[in-house]
Amino acid sequence: MTDVRSPDRTDIIRREHGHLPLREAVDALDALQFSTASFLRSSSKSLKKREQLKQYCAAQEAKPLVEMSEDTVVHQLQRLMSGLKLLGVQAPPQGVEPSLPKEWTDAPEEGWQQVASEEKAKGSEAFKQKNYQGAVEHYSKAIQVSADPDVALFSNRCAARLLLGLPSEALQDALRSVQLGPQWPKGFFRLGCCWRQLGHLEQALVAFATGQKLEPENKDWQKELEKTEKMQQAEPFQQVRQLLQHLLPDILAAWLRAASPTSVLQLQVNGSFQQLATCKWRHLQEGTTPPKAQIRYAVLDQKAYLANLAANLQSSSAEGFAICDLAGKALSIPDISKFTSEAGAVVHVDVKDDRDGKMKAIIASVPLEEGLKRFISKPKDPDPPKASVESVLTIQRRSGFPRTLPRYIGFQMFPGDLNFPVIDLLRDAPALADA
């Protein structure tokens, strides 16, 4: 398959794109085959440099050498996704680089070069014979007798240790390899493989990307990057961020239209979490159909939200709403109460988990900044409902709002336009709003 991701795909990050609304920016990132993780990885460095330059110029009371425009939608999206907080969904830990002991000698014996060469050859022969432990021993002897060890010794021993299932020891060799040979691509390949085997996929991607820059004509780097990106996108933390980025323009439109600092925006998504959390471009690449979903949006104050949640947790029927998180852990009212009282724009998303077919809860806090509104397309208020409001609200009581009805309710076929609010209690049922 032809790789459509030319270097110009990063234009959405390099250029200002101040004219784009948030929805178009999110869709453009998907069209350019960015995941949330790869967007943040690509954008954070350039945006960090921009901020450092602004701070330096302010401290020096000087104008920047290049005129910088105001914040753009790309800057806002980068900060929104970087500042996203999730309850109960932990980010994968970053691997810590181990200390690297010096194994070679400062007082080599005469003829050490010949000994090192012979041990290296023995190690390579043992590797060919799949005697990986023997290979490690010979490469180690070659390193120990050397005054200036060959960088390939560490790379070769790294490969043998990986095949022996010793990724932590292999990581030391890979780090030493790139330290001694910073312009040698193979060292970064070994480093990427080690981080990946240890489960630290973000660091693996950085290593593979560095190797690709050193050897851009080698197409194998792209294969390693795509393999690792696919593994990363399957992590629950990344899936949650990807889903929320898909929905973010509509979430913020609903929030800015109707919510307040003491509100909770609750979404009930009638669709598959795993499918909705997969990038659209990934579906197209793999020949699967991009998913659709029916979504209900509701705005409640925190007290009403917690009252409904407590009633749902005590209910014997939980078909339409979640009573546990993605890990299967029961929702905790004290934990959620603490999170909602300290967080910014709180969003609760119930979505179907394909692993067991049950609804699971995602509770997140989205940071809001000044200037965000100009990038959010305000939804057009639909006409008041023509059908009986009471019958619609009766359904809502059975599907997640048993104690207190939301002040605002809206709906969306995703992808599609958000209809919000469809019901405004003060407008459509004032008696119920006061209840």
PDB file of N, CA and C in Angstrom, residues 35 37-38 41 92 192-205 208 222-242 277-279 281-282 285-286:
ATOM      1  N   SER A  35      -2.467   9.685  14.883  1.00  0.00           N
ATOM      2  CA  SER A  35      -3.213   9.301  16.069  1.00  0.00           C
ATOM      3  C   SER A  35      -3.037  10.421  17.091  1.00  0.00           C
ATOM      4  N   ALA A  37      -1.602  10.134  19.940  1.00  0.00           N
ATOM      5  CA  ALA A  37      -0.241  10.016  20.458  1.00  0.00           C
ATOM      6  C   ALA A  37       0.787  10.580  19.483  1.00  0.00           C
ATOM      7  N   SER A  38       0.650  10.268  18.194  1.00  0.00           N
ATOM      8  CA  SER A  38       1.641  10.754  17.229  1.00  0.00           C
ATOM      9  C   SER A  38       1.499  12.261  17.016  1.00  0.00           C
ATOM     10  N   ARG A  41       3.217  13.784  19.992  1.00  0.00           N
ATOM     11  CA  ARG A  41       4.665  13.593  19.865  1.00  0.00           C
ATOM     12  C   ARG A  41       5.241  14.581  18.856  1.00  0.00           C
ATOM     13  N   PRO A  92       0.658   4.772  30.390  1.00  0.00           N
ATOM     14  CA  PRO A  92       1.747   3.795  30.484  1.00  0.00           C
ATOM     15  C   PRO A  92       2.980   4.464  31.083  1.00  0.00           C
ATOM     16  N   GLY A 192      15.084   0.633  19.990  1.00  0.00           N
ATOM     17  CA  GLY A 192      13.644   0.576  19.797  1.00  0.00           C
ATOM     18  C   GLY A 192      13.075  -0.791  20.136  1.00  0.00           C
ATOM     19  N   CYS A 193      13.779  -1.841  19.724  1.00  0.00           N
ATOM     20  CA  CYS A 193      13.312  -3.206  20.005  1.00  0.00           C
ATOM     21  C   CYS A 193      13.284  -3.482  21.505  1.00  0.00           C
ATOM     22  N   CYS A 194      14.289  -2.987  22.216  1.00  0.00           N
ATOM     23  CA  CYS A 194      14.333  -3.205  23.669  1.00  0.00           C
ATOM     24  C   CYS A 194      13.186  -2.489  24.373  1.00  0.00           C
ATOM     25  N   TRP A 195      13.013  -1.206  24.052  1.00  0.00           N
ATOM     26  CA  TRP A 195      11.917  -0.459  24.691  1.00  0.00           C
ATOM     27  C   TRP A 195      10.575  -1.107  24.358  1.00  0.00           C
ATOM     28  N   ARG A 196      10.422  -1.572  23.144  1.00  0.00           N
ATOM     29  CA  ARG A 196       9.154  -2.182  22.754  1.00  0.00           C
ATOM     30  C   ARG A 196       8.917  -3.477  23.519  1.00  0.00           C
ATOM     31  N   GLN A 197       9.956  -4.301  23.644  1.00  0.00           N
ATOM     32  CA  GLN A 197       9.788  -5.562  24.357  1.00  0.00           C
ATOM     33  C   GLN A 197       9.505  -5.318  25.835  1.00  0.00           C
ATOM     34  N   LEU A 198       9.988  -4.205  26.373  1.00  0.00           N
ATOM     35  CA  LEU A 198       9.732  -3.860  27.771  1.00  0.00           C
ATOM     36  C   LEU A 198       8.371  -3.175  27.943  1.00  0.00           C
ATOM     37  N   GLY A 199       7.696  -2.892  26.837  1.00  0.00           N
ATOM     38  CA  GLY A 199       6.373  -2.290  26.910  1.00  0.00           C
ATOM     39  C   GLY A 199       6.355  -0.786  26.947  1.00  0.00           C
ATOM     40  N   HIS A 200       7.505  -0.148  26.731  1.00  0.00           N
ATOM     41  CA  HIS A 200       7.583   1.312  26.741  1.00  0.00           C
ATOM     42  C   HIS A 200       7.550   1.794  25.282  1.00  0.00           C
ATOM     43  N   LEU A 201       6.330   1.870  24.758  1.00  0.00           N
ATOM     44  CA  LEU A 201       6.171   2.052  23.316  1.00  0.00           C
ATOM     45  C   LEU A 201       6.495   3.463  22.848  1.00  0.00           C
ATOM     46  N   GLU A 202       6.232   4.457  23.677  1.00  0.00           N
ATOM     47  CA  GLU A 202       6.549   5.826  23.274  1.00  0.00           C
ATOM     48  C   GLU A 202       8.056   5.984  23.081  1.00  0.00           C
ATOM     49  N   GLN A 203       8.844   5.429  23.987  1.00  0.00           N
ATOM     50  CA  GLN A 203      10.300   5.512  23.847  1.00  0.00           C
ATOM     51  C   GLN A 203      10.792   4.670  22.668  1.00  0.00           C
ATOM     52  N   ALA A 204      10.104   3.575  22.404  1.00  0.00           N
ATOM     53  CA  ALA A 204      10.460   2.766  21.234  1.00  0.00           C
ATOM     54  C   ALA A 204      10.241   3.561  19.953  1.00  0.00           C
ATOM     55  N   LEU A 205       9.121   4.280  19.888  1.00  0.00           N
ATOM     56  CA  LEU A 205       8.834   5.076  18.693  1.00  0.00           C
ATOM     57  C   LEU A 205       9.859   6.182  18.490  1.00  0.00           C
ATOM     58  N   PHE A 208      13.002   4.487  17.049  1.00  0.00           N
ATOM     59  CA  PHE A 208      12.857   4.127  15.634  1.00  0.00           C
ATOM     60  C   PHE A 208      12.831   5.370  14.747  1.00  0.00           C
ATOM     61  N   GLN A 222       9.945   2.457   8.630  1.00  0.00           N
ATOM     62  CA  GLN A 222       8.513   2.757   8.622  1.00  0.00           C
ATOM     63  C   GLN A 222       7.703   1.556   9.076  1.00  0.00           C
ATOM     64  N   LYS A 223       8.155   0.358   8.700  1.00  0.00           N
ATOM     65  CA  LYS A 223       7.457  -0.848   9.135  1.00  0.00           C
ATOM     66  C   LYS A 223       7.508  -0.988  10.654  1.00  0.00           C
ATOM     67  N   GLU A 224       8.683  -0.697  11.235  1.00  0.00           N
ATOM     68  CA  GLU A 224       8.816  -0.791  12.695  1.00  0.00           C
ATOM     69  C   GLU A 224       7.972   0.276  13.381  1.00  0.00           C
ATOM     70  N   LEU A 225       7.948   1.469  12.824  1.00  0.00           N
ATOM     71  CA  LEU A 225       7.137   2.543  13.396  1.00  0.00           C
ATOM     72  C   LEU A 225       5.655   2.183  13.354  1.00  0.00           C
ATOM     73  N   GLU A 226       5.187   1.664  12.218  1.00  0.00           N
ATOM     74  CA  GLU A 226       3.777   1.319  12.091  1.00  0.00           C
ATOM     75  C   GLU A 226       3.402   0.165  13.019  1.00  0.00           C
ATOM     76  N   LYS A 227       4.280  -0.813  13.134  1.00  0.00           N
ATOM     77  CA  LYS A 227       4.022  -1.933  14.040  1.00  0.00           C
ATOM     78  C   LYS A 227       3.897  -1.439  15.481  1.00  0.00           C
ATOM     79  N   THR A 228       4.799  -0.556  15.879  1.00  0.00           N
ATOM     80  CA  THR A 228       4.803  -0.067  17.252  1.00  0.00           C
ATOM     81  C   THR A 228       3.633   0.876  17.506  1.00  0.00           C
ATOM     82  N   GLU A 229       3.318   1.721  16.519  1.00  0.00           N
ATOM     83  CA  GLU A 229       2.169   2.618  16.660  1.00  0.00           C
ATOM     84  C   GLU A 229       0.874   1.826  16.830  1.00  0.00           C
ATOM     85  N   LYS A 230       0.741   0.744  16.097  1.00  0.00           N
ATOM     86  CA  LYS A 230      -0.461  -0.083  16.203  1.00  0.00           C
ATOM     87  C   LYS A 230      -0.567  -0.696  17.602  1.00  0.00           C
ATOM     88  N   MET A 231       0.556  -1.127  18.149  1.00  0.00           N
ATOM     89  CA  MET A 231       0.560  -1.663  19.505  1.00  0.00           C
ATOM     90  C   MET A 231       0.182  -0.571  20.502  1.00  0.00           C
ATOM     91  N   GLN A 232       0.722   0.632  20.281  1.00  0.00           N
ATOM     92  CA  GLN A 232       0.433   1.734  21.199  1.00  0.00           C
ATOM     93  C   GLN A 232      -1.038   2.112  21.160  1.00  0.00           C
ATOM     94  N   GLN A 233      -1.609   2.124  19.955  1.00  0.00           N
ATOM     95  CA  GLN A 233      -3.011   2.517  19.820  1.00  0.00           C
ATOM     96  C   GLN A 233      -3.964   1.500  20.436  1.00  0.00           C
ATOM     97  N   ALA A 234      -3.469   0.302  20.748  1.00  0.00           N
ATOM     98  CA  ALA A 234      -4.301  -0.715  21.389  1.00  0.00           C
ATOM     99  C   ALA A 234      -4.283  -0.597  22.910  1.00  0.00           C
ATOM    100  N   GLU A 235      -3.445   0.274  23.458  1.00  0.00           N
ATOM    101  CA  GLU A 235      -3.400   0.468  24.904  1.00  0.00           C
ATOM    102  C   GLU A 235      -4.666   1.204  25.365  1.00  0.00           C
ATOM    103  N   PRO A 236      -5.274   0.798  26.486  1.00  0.00           N
ATOM    104  CA  PRO A 236      -6.503   1.457  26.961  1.00  0.00           C
ATOM    105  C   PRO A 236      -6.357   2.972  27.113  1.00  0.00           C
ATOM    106  N   PHE A 237      -5.237   3.428  27.633  1.00  0.00           N
ATOM    107  CA  PHE A 237      -5.031   4.866  27.822  1.00  0.00           C
ATOM    108  C   PHE A 237      -5.088   5.600  26.487  1.00  0.00           C
ATOM    109  N   GLN A 238      -4.412   5.054  25.489  1.00  0.00           N
ATOM    110  CA  GLN A 238      -4.399   5.687  24.176  1.00  0.00           C
ATOM    111  C   GLN A 238      -5.778   5.602  23.519  1.00  0.00           C
ATOM    112  N   GLN A 239      -6.477   4.490  23.722  1.00  0.00           N
ATOM    113  CA  GLN A 239      -7.814   4.340  23.149  1.00  0.00           C
ATOM    114  C   GLN A 239      -8.776   5.376  23.725  1.00  0.00           C
ATOM    115  N   VAL A 240      -8.688   5.603  25.028  1.00  0.00           N
ATOM    116  CA  VAL A 240      -9.555   6.597  25.657  1.00  0.00           C
ATOM    117  C   VAL A 240      -9.255   7.983  25.099  1.00  0.00           C
ATOM    118  N   ARG A 241      -7.979   8.318  24.991  1.00  0.00           N
ATOM    119  CA  ARG A 241      -7.627   9.641  24.454  1.00  0.00           C
ATOM    120  C   ARG A 241      -8.089   9.782  23.010  1.00  0.00           C
ATOM    121  N   GLN A 242      -7.962   8.704  22.237  1.00  0.00           N
ATOM    122  CA  GLN A 242      -8.369   8.775  20.838  1.00  0.00           C
ATOM    123  C   GLN A 242      -9.882   8.971  20.723  1.00  0.00           C
ATOM    124  N   ALA A 277     -12.635   3.989  19.181  1.00  0.00           N
ATOM    125  CA  ALA A 277     -11.333   4.453  19.637  1.00  0.00           C
ATOM    126  C   ALA A 277     -10.228   4.158  18.629  1.00  0.00           C
ATOM    127  N   THR A 278     -10.570   3.596  17.486  1.00  0.00           N
ATOM    128  CA  THR A 278      -9.610   3.341  16.419  1.00  0.00           C
ATOM    129  C   THR A 278      -9.678   4.476  15.405  1.00  0.00           C
ATOM    130  N   CYS A 279      -8.519   4.968  14.990  1.00  0.00           N
ATOM    131  CA  CYS A 279      -8.484   6.059  14.015  1.00  0.00           C
ATOM    132  C   CYS A 279      -9.233   5.657  12.743  1.00  0.00           C
ATOM    133  N   TRP A 281      -8.497   6.488   9.766  1.00  0.00           N
ATOM    134  CA  TRP A 281      -7.532   6.089   8.735  1.00  0.00           C
ATOM    135  C   TRP A 281      -7.068   4.653   8.935  1.00  0.00           C
ATOM    136  N   ARG A 282      -7.048   4.202  10.200  1.00  0.00           N
ATOM    137  CA  ARG A 282      -6.665   2.812  10.459  1.00  0.00           C
ATOM    138  C   ARG A 282      -7.737   1.866   9.928  1.00  0.00           C
ATOM    139  N   GLN A 285      -7.302   1.761   6.219  1.00  0.00           N
ATOM    140  CA  GLN A 285      -6.073   1.046   5.876  1.00  0.00           C
ATOM    141  C   GLN A 285      -6.276  -0.462   5.975  1.00  0.00           C
ATOM    142  N   GLU A 286      -7.066  -0.893   6.953  1.00  0.00           N
ATOM    143  CA  GLU A 286      -7.254  -2.322   7.188  1.00  0.00           C
ATOM    144  C   GLU A 286      -8.515  -2.865   6.524  1.00  0.00           C
TER     145      GLU A 286
END
